Amino acid sequence: MRIVALVLTGVVIALVVNAFLVHRDSHDATPFAGGRVLTIDGPDLNVRDYGPDDERAVVLLHGYLSSIEWWEQVAPALAAPGHRVVAIDLVGHGGSEATTADDDYGASGQATAVSRALDALGIHRAALVGHSMGGHIATLLAEREPERVERVVVIDTQGGPGLKDMPAMKTVGCWPLVGAVMDRFRGVDAIAKGSLQAGFAEDFPPPALAHRSLERATHRTVCRSTAATTMNDERAVAERLAALDKPVLVIWGEHDTLAPSAANIAKFTEAGLTPRVVAGSGHSPQVERPEAVVELVGPFVA
C-alpha cells in the first residue's frame, strides 16, 4: 500500500508540474506566413499587408486556432482591384504573441489588440471580414467603433448560443490536470486529424496550414479563446450584427458541421440576415472554395 501511495503521489505531482509548465507556456511575436511583427501596446501581432498603403482597408480576421495563412488564396484576389487588404494574426495565433494573461484571449482583449493594430497601420476606415471566431471579434469591434468600421462580413460565425459543436480536442484538452497532459499530444496526427477535419467538409482533407496553425498555438490559446461563447451568451451575434445599422454580409458553408449550417442559417435569417451559401464547402469556405468567397466578398467590400 505504501508503494501504491508513493506511485499515486508521484503521478499527482507530475500532473501538477506538467499543468503548471503548460499553463505558463508563452512566446514572443515572430514573422509568419509572409507577415511582419507589429509592435503595439499589449500583445504584438503578426500582420500581412497587400495592395496600396491606404487609410481604408479590408481587414481579414481568421478563426479559432487558425492564422493569416488561411487567407492566402483570398487576400491577393481582394487586393487585385487596388484595395488595401490586411490579414492579422489574433493574439496567441500564427505569428502573434502568446501571453500568459487570460484576458488577452477573450473577445474584448482580441478586439482591443486589433484596434491598436489598425491605429498603428494608419487604417481609419475598414471593412472587416471575419471567419468563425474572427467574425465574433469583427462584430464586437464594429459595435465599439462604428465610425471606423464601414461594413462587416462574417463567414461561418456562430450566430447564437449552443449553435456550435466543439471538437473533443478543446473539451477534453481543457480539463484540469488531464487536459495539460492531452495537450502534449496535440500534434500527433491520430489525435489532431479528427478535430481538424471538423473545420472542413468531409471530402476535403485538412491542409498542411491547419496542422501548422494547431502546432503554433499554446495551451492557453486553445482553452482561453472564448469569444464565441461569451459574446453569444450575452446576446446572440446574429442579433448584434442585425442591429449595427451598416451593411452586413453573412456567408455559410453548405456542409458545415462544426457550426451546423441549418441551425445557424435559420438563426441569421430570423434576424434578417439571410446567409449566402457556398456550395460544397464545410466550415472554412475561404480555404475550401476561395473563388466563391472572393466572388461574394469582392463586390461587397468595394
Coordinates of C-alpha atoms in Angstrom, one line a residue:
M1 CA 0.0 0.0 0.0
R2 CA 2.9 2.3 0.7
I3 CA 4.3 1.7 -2.7
V4 CA 0.9 2.3 -4.3
A5 CA 0.6 5.5 -2.3
L6 CA 4.0 6.7 -3.4
V7 CA 3.3 5.9 -7.0
L8 CA 0.0 7.8 -6.9
T9 CA 1.6 10.7 -5.1
G10 CA 4.3 10.8 -7.8
V11 CA 1.7 10.8 -10.6
V12 CA -0.2 13.6 -9.0
I13 CA 2.9 15.7 -8.6
A14 CA 3.9 15.0 -12.2
L15 CA 0.4 16.1 -13.4
V16 CA 0.5 19.3 -11.3
V17 CA 4.0 20.2 -12.6
N18 CA 3.1 19.4 -16.2
A19 CA -0.1 21.5 -15.9
F20 CA 2.0 24.4 -14.4
L21 CA 4.5 24.3 -17.3
V22 CA 1.9 24.0 -20.0
H23 CA -0.2 26.8 -18.4
R24 CA 2.9 29.1 -18.4
D25 CA 3.8 28.5 -22.0
S26 CA 4.1 31.7 -24.0
H27 CA 6.2 33.1 -26.8
D28 CA 7.0 36.5 -28.5
A29 CA 5.6 37.5 -31.8
T30 CA 7.6 36.4 -34.8
P31 CA 7.1 36.9 -38.6
F32 CA 5.0 34.1 -40.0
A33 CA 3.4 33.3 -43.4
G34 CA 4.8 36.3 -45.1
G35 CA 3.8 38.7 -42.3
R36 CA 5.7 41.1 -40.2
V37 CA 5.6 41.9 -36.5
L38 CA 3.7 45.0 -35.5
T39 CA 4.8 46.3 -32.1
I40 CA 1.9 47.8 -30.2
D41 CA 0.7 48.4 -26.7
G42 CA -0.2 45.0 -25.3
P43 CA 0.5 41.8 -27.3
D44 CA 2.4 42.3 -30.5
L45 CA 0.7 41.0 -33.6
N46 CA 1.8 39.4 -36.9
V47 CA 0.2 41.1 -39.9
R48 CA 0.5 40.9 -43.6
D49 CA -0.3 43.8 -45.9
Y50 CA -1.5 43.5 -49.5
G51 CA -2.1 46.4 -52.0
P52 CA -1.5 50.1 -51.6
D53 CA -0.8 51.9 -48.4
D54 CA -4.3 53.4 -47.9
E55 CA -6.2 54.6 -44.8
R56 CA -9.1 52.4 -45.9
A57 CA -8.6 48.6 -45.9
V58 CA -10.3 45.3 -46.0
V59 CA -9.2 43.6 -42.7
L60 CA -9.2 39.8 -42.5
L61 CA -9.6 38.1 -39.1
H62 CA -9.1 34.3 -39.0
G63 CA -10.9 31.8 -36.8
Y64 CA -10.1 29.8 -33.8
L65 CA -6.7 28.0 -34.0
S66 CA -6.2 29.4 -37.5
S67 CA -3.8 32.1 -38.9
I68 CA -3.3 34.6 -41.7
E69 CA -2.3 31.6 -43.8
W70 CA -6.0 30.7 -44.1
W71 CA -6.5 33.8 -46.3
E72 CA -3.6 33.2 -48.7
Q73 CA -5.9 32.4 -51.6
V74 CA -8.4 35.2 -50.9
A75 CA -6.3 38.2 -49.8
P76 CA -4.4 38.7 -53.1
A77 CA -7.6 38.5 -55.2
L78 CA -9.4 41.0 -52.9
A79 CA -6.4 43.4 -53.3
A80 CA -6.1 43.0 -57.1
P81 CA -8.5 45.8 -58.0
G82 CA -6.4 48.2 -56.0
H83 CA -7.7 47.8 -52.5
R84 CA -5.6 47.6 -49.4
V85 CA -6.0 44.3 -47.6
V86 CA -4.6 43.4 -44.2
A87 CA -4.6 40.0 -42.6
I88 CA -4.0 39.9 -38.9
D89 CA -3.0 37.0 -36.6
L90 CA -5.0 37.2 -33.4
V91 CA -3.4 37.0 -30.0
G92 CA -1.8 33.6 -29.5
H93 CA -2.4 32.5 -33.1
G94 CA 0.0 32.2 -36.0
G95 CA 3.0 34.5 -35.5
S96 CA 1.4 36.8 -32.9
E97 CA 2.5 37.0 -29.3
A98 CA 1.1 34.4 -26.9
T99 CA 0.9 35.9 -23.5
T100 CA 0.1 34.4 -20.1
A101 CA -2.9 36.7 -19.4
D102 CA -6.3 35.1 -19.9
D103 CA -8.0 38.4 -20.7
D104 CA -5.9 38.8 -23.9
Y105 CA -7.6 35.8 -25.5
G106 CA -11.3 36.8 -24.8
A107 CA -13.4 38.8 -27.2
S108 CA -12.6 42.1 -25.5
G109 CA -8.9 41.5 -25.4
Q110 CA -8.7 40.4 -29.0
A111 CA -10.8 43.3 -30.3
T112 CA -8.6 45.8 -28.4
A113 CA -5.5 44.3 -29.9
V114 CA -7.0 44.5 -33.4
S115 CA -8.0 48.1 -32.8
R116 CA -4.5 49.0 -31.7
A117 CA -3.1 47.3 -34.8
L118 CA -5.4 49.3 -37.1
D119 CA -4.2 52.5 -35.4
A120 CA -0.6 51.6 -35.9
L121 CA -1.3 50.7 -39.6
G122 CA -3.0 54.1 -40.1
I123 CA -6.3 52.4 -41.1
H124 CA -9.2 54.8 -40.3
R125 CA -11.9 53.1 -42.3
A126 CA -12.3 49.4 -42.5
A127 CA -14.4 46.6 -44.0
L128 CA -14.0 43.7 -41.6
V129 CA -14.1 40.1 -42.8
G130 CA -14.1 37.5 -40.0
H131 CA -14.1 33.8 -40.2
S132 CA -15.7 31.8 -37.4
M133 CA -14.2 33.3 -34.2
G134 CA -12.8 36.2 -36.2
G135 CA -16.4 37.1 -37.1
H136 CA -17.1 37.5 -33.4
I137 CA -14.1 39.8 -33.0
A138 CA -15.3 41.8 -36.0
T139 CA -18.8 42.1 -34.6
L140 CA -17.5 43.5 -31.3
L141 CA -15.1 45.9 -33.0
A142 CA -18.0 47.2 -35.2
E143 CA -20.1 47.8 -32.1
R144 CA -17.2 49.6 -30.4
E145 CA -16.0 51.6 -33.3
P146 CA -18.9 52.4 -35.7
E147 CA -17.1 55.4 -37.1
R148 CA -14.2 53.3 -38.3
V149 CA -15.9 50.1 -39.3
E150 CA -17.9 50.7 -42.5
R151 CA -19.2 47.1 -43.1
V152 CA -18.8 43.6 -41.9
V153 CA -18.6 40.2 -43.5
V154 CA -18.8 37.1 -41.3
I155 CA -18.1 33.6 -42.6
D156 CA -19.4 30.6 -40.7
T157 CA -19.6 32.6 -37.5
Q158 CA -21.8 31.0 -34.8
G159 CA -25.0 33.1 -34.7
G160 CA -26.3 32.2 -31.2
P161 CA -25.7 30.2 -28.1
G162 CA -25.4 26.5 -28.5
L163 CA -25.1 26.6 -32.3
K164 CA -21.6 25.1 -32.4
D165 CA -20.2 21.6 -31.8
M166 CA -16.8 21.9 -30.2
P167 CA -14.2 19.3 -31.1
A168 CA -13.1 16.9 -28.4
M169 CA -9.6 18.4 -28.5
K170 CA -10.9 21.5 -26.8
T171 CA -13.4 19.8 -24.5
V172 CA -11.0 17.2 -23.1
G173 CA -7.9 19.2 -23.6
C174 CA -9.1 21.9 -21.2
W175 CA -10.0 19.6 -18.3
P176 CA -7.9 20.4 -15.1
L177 CA -4.6 18.5 -15.0
V178 CA -5.7 15.8 -17.6
G179 CA -6.0 18.5 -20.3
A180 CA -2.5 19.6 -19.9
V181 CA -1.3 16.0 -20.5
M182 CA -3.5 15.7 -23.6
D183 CA -2.0 19.0 -24.8
R184 CA 1.4 17.3 -25.1
F185 CA -0.1 15.0 -27.8
R186 CA -1.9 17.7 -29.7
G187 CA 0.4 17.5 -32.7
V188 CA 0.0 13.7 -33.1
D189 CA -1.9 13.1 -36.4
A190 CA -4.1 10.5 -35.0
I191 CA -5.3 12.9 -32.3
A192 CA -5.4 16.1 -34.3
K193 CA -6.9 14.8 -37.5
G194 CA -10.4 14.3 -36.2
S195 CA -10.6 17.7 -34.6
L196 CA -9.1 19.4 -37.7
Q197 CA -11.5 17.6 -40.0
A198 CA -14.4 19.3 -38.3
G199 CA -13.2 22.6 -39.8
F200 CA -13.8 21.3 -43.3
A201 CA -16.2 19.3 -45.4
E202 CA -15.9 15.5 -45.1
D203 CA -14.4 15.2 -48.6
F204 CA -11.8 18.0 -48.0
P205 CA -8.7 16.7 -46.2
P206 CA -7.3 19.2 -43.6
P207 CA -4.5 21.0 -45.4
A208 CA -1.0 21.5 -44.0
L209 CA -1.8 25.0 -43.0
A210 CA -4.4 23.7 -40.5
H211 CA -1.7 21.5 -38.9
R212 CA 0.8 24.4 -38.7
S213 CA -1.8 26.6 -37.0
L214 CA -2.6 24.0 -34.4
E215 CA 1.0 23.4 -33.6
R216 CA 1.8 27.1 -33.1
A217 CA -1.0 27.6 -30.5
T218 CA -0.3 27.4 -26.8
H219 CA -2.5 25.5 -24.4
R220 CA -3.8 28.9 -23.2
T221 CA -4.7 29.8 -26.7
V222 CA -6.7 26.5 -27.0
C223 CA -8.6 26.9 -23.8
R224 CA -9.0 30.7 -23.3
S225 CA -10.1 31.7 -26.8
T226 CA -13.8 32.0 -25.7
A227 CA -15.1 34.9 -27.8
A228 CA -17.9 32.9 -29.5
T229 CA -19.3 31.6 -26.2
T230 CA -19.1 34.8 -24.2
M231 CA -20.5 37.0 -26.9
N232 CA -23.4 34.8 -27.7
D233 CA -24.2 34.2 -24.1
E234 CA -24.5 38.0 -23.6
R235 CA -26.5 38.5 -26.8
A236 CA -26.8 36.4 -30.0
V237 CA -24.2 37.5 -32.6
A238 CA -26.9 37.3 -35.3
E239 CA -28.9 39.9 -33.4
R240 CA -25.8 42.0 -32.7
L241 CA -25.0 42.2 -36.4
A242 CA -28.5 43.0 -37.4
A243 CA -28.5 45.9 -35.0
L244 CA -25.3 47.5 -36.4
D245 CA -27.1 49.8 -38.9
K246 CA -24.5 49.1 -41.5
P247 CA -24.1 46.7 -44.4
V248 CA -23.5 43.1 -43.2
L249 CA -22.8 40.0 -45.4
V250 CA -23.2 36.5 -43.9
I251 CA -21.5 33.6 -45.8
W252 CA -22.0 30.0 -44.8
G253 CA -20.5 26.7 -45.9
E254 CA -23.2 24.3 -47.2
H255 CA -21.8 21.3 -45.2
D256 CA -20.6 23.0 -42.0
T257 CA -20.8 20.5 -39.2
L258 CA -18.7 22.5 -36.6
A259 CA -21.3 25.3 -36.6
P260 CA -24.2 23.3 -38.1
S261 CA -25.4 25.0 -41.3
A262 CA -29.2 24.6 -40.9
A263 CA -29.5 25.9 -37.4
N264 CA -27.2 28.9 -37.9
I265 CA -28.7 29.8 -41.3
A266 CA -32.1 29.8 -39.6
K267 CA -30.8 32.0 -36.8
F268 CA -29.4 34.6 -39.1
T269 CA -32.4 34.5 -41.4
E270 CA -34.6 35.1 -38.4
A271 CA -32.5 38.2 -37.6
G272 CA -33.0 39.5 -41.2
L273 CA -29.5 38.5 -42.4
T274 CA -30.1 35.5 -44.8
P275 CA -26.6 33.9 -45.4
R276 CA -25.2 33.3 -48.9
V277 CA -24.4 29.6 -49.0
V278 CA -21.1 28.3 -50.5
A279 CA -22.0 25.0 -52.2
G280 CA -19.8 22.0 -51.3
S281 CA -17.9 23.8 -48.5
G282 CA -17.6 22.9 -44.9
H283 CA -16.7 25.3 -42.0
S284 CA -13.9 27.1 -43.9
P285 CA -15.1 28.3 -47.3
Q286 CA -12.1 30.7 -47.7
V287 CA -9.8 27.7 -47.8
E288 CA -12.2 25.1 -49.4
R289 CA -13.8 27.4 -52.0
P290 CA -11.8 30.6 -52.1
E291 CA -13.0 31.6 -55.6
A292 CA -16.6 31.6 -54.3
V293 CA -15.7 33.7 -51.3
V294 CA -13.9 36.3 -53.5
E295 CA -17.0 36.5 -55.8
L296 CA -19.2 37.3 -52.8
V297 CA -16.8 39.5 -50.7
G298 CA -15.1 41.4 -53.5
P299 CA -18.2 43.4 -54.7
F300 CA -19.5 43.8 -51.2
V301 CA -16.3 45.4 -49.7
A302 CA -15.7 47.5 -52.9

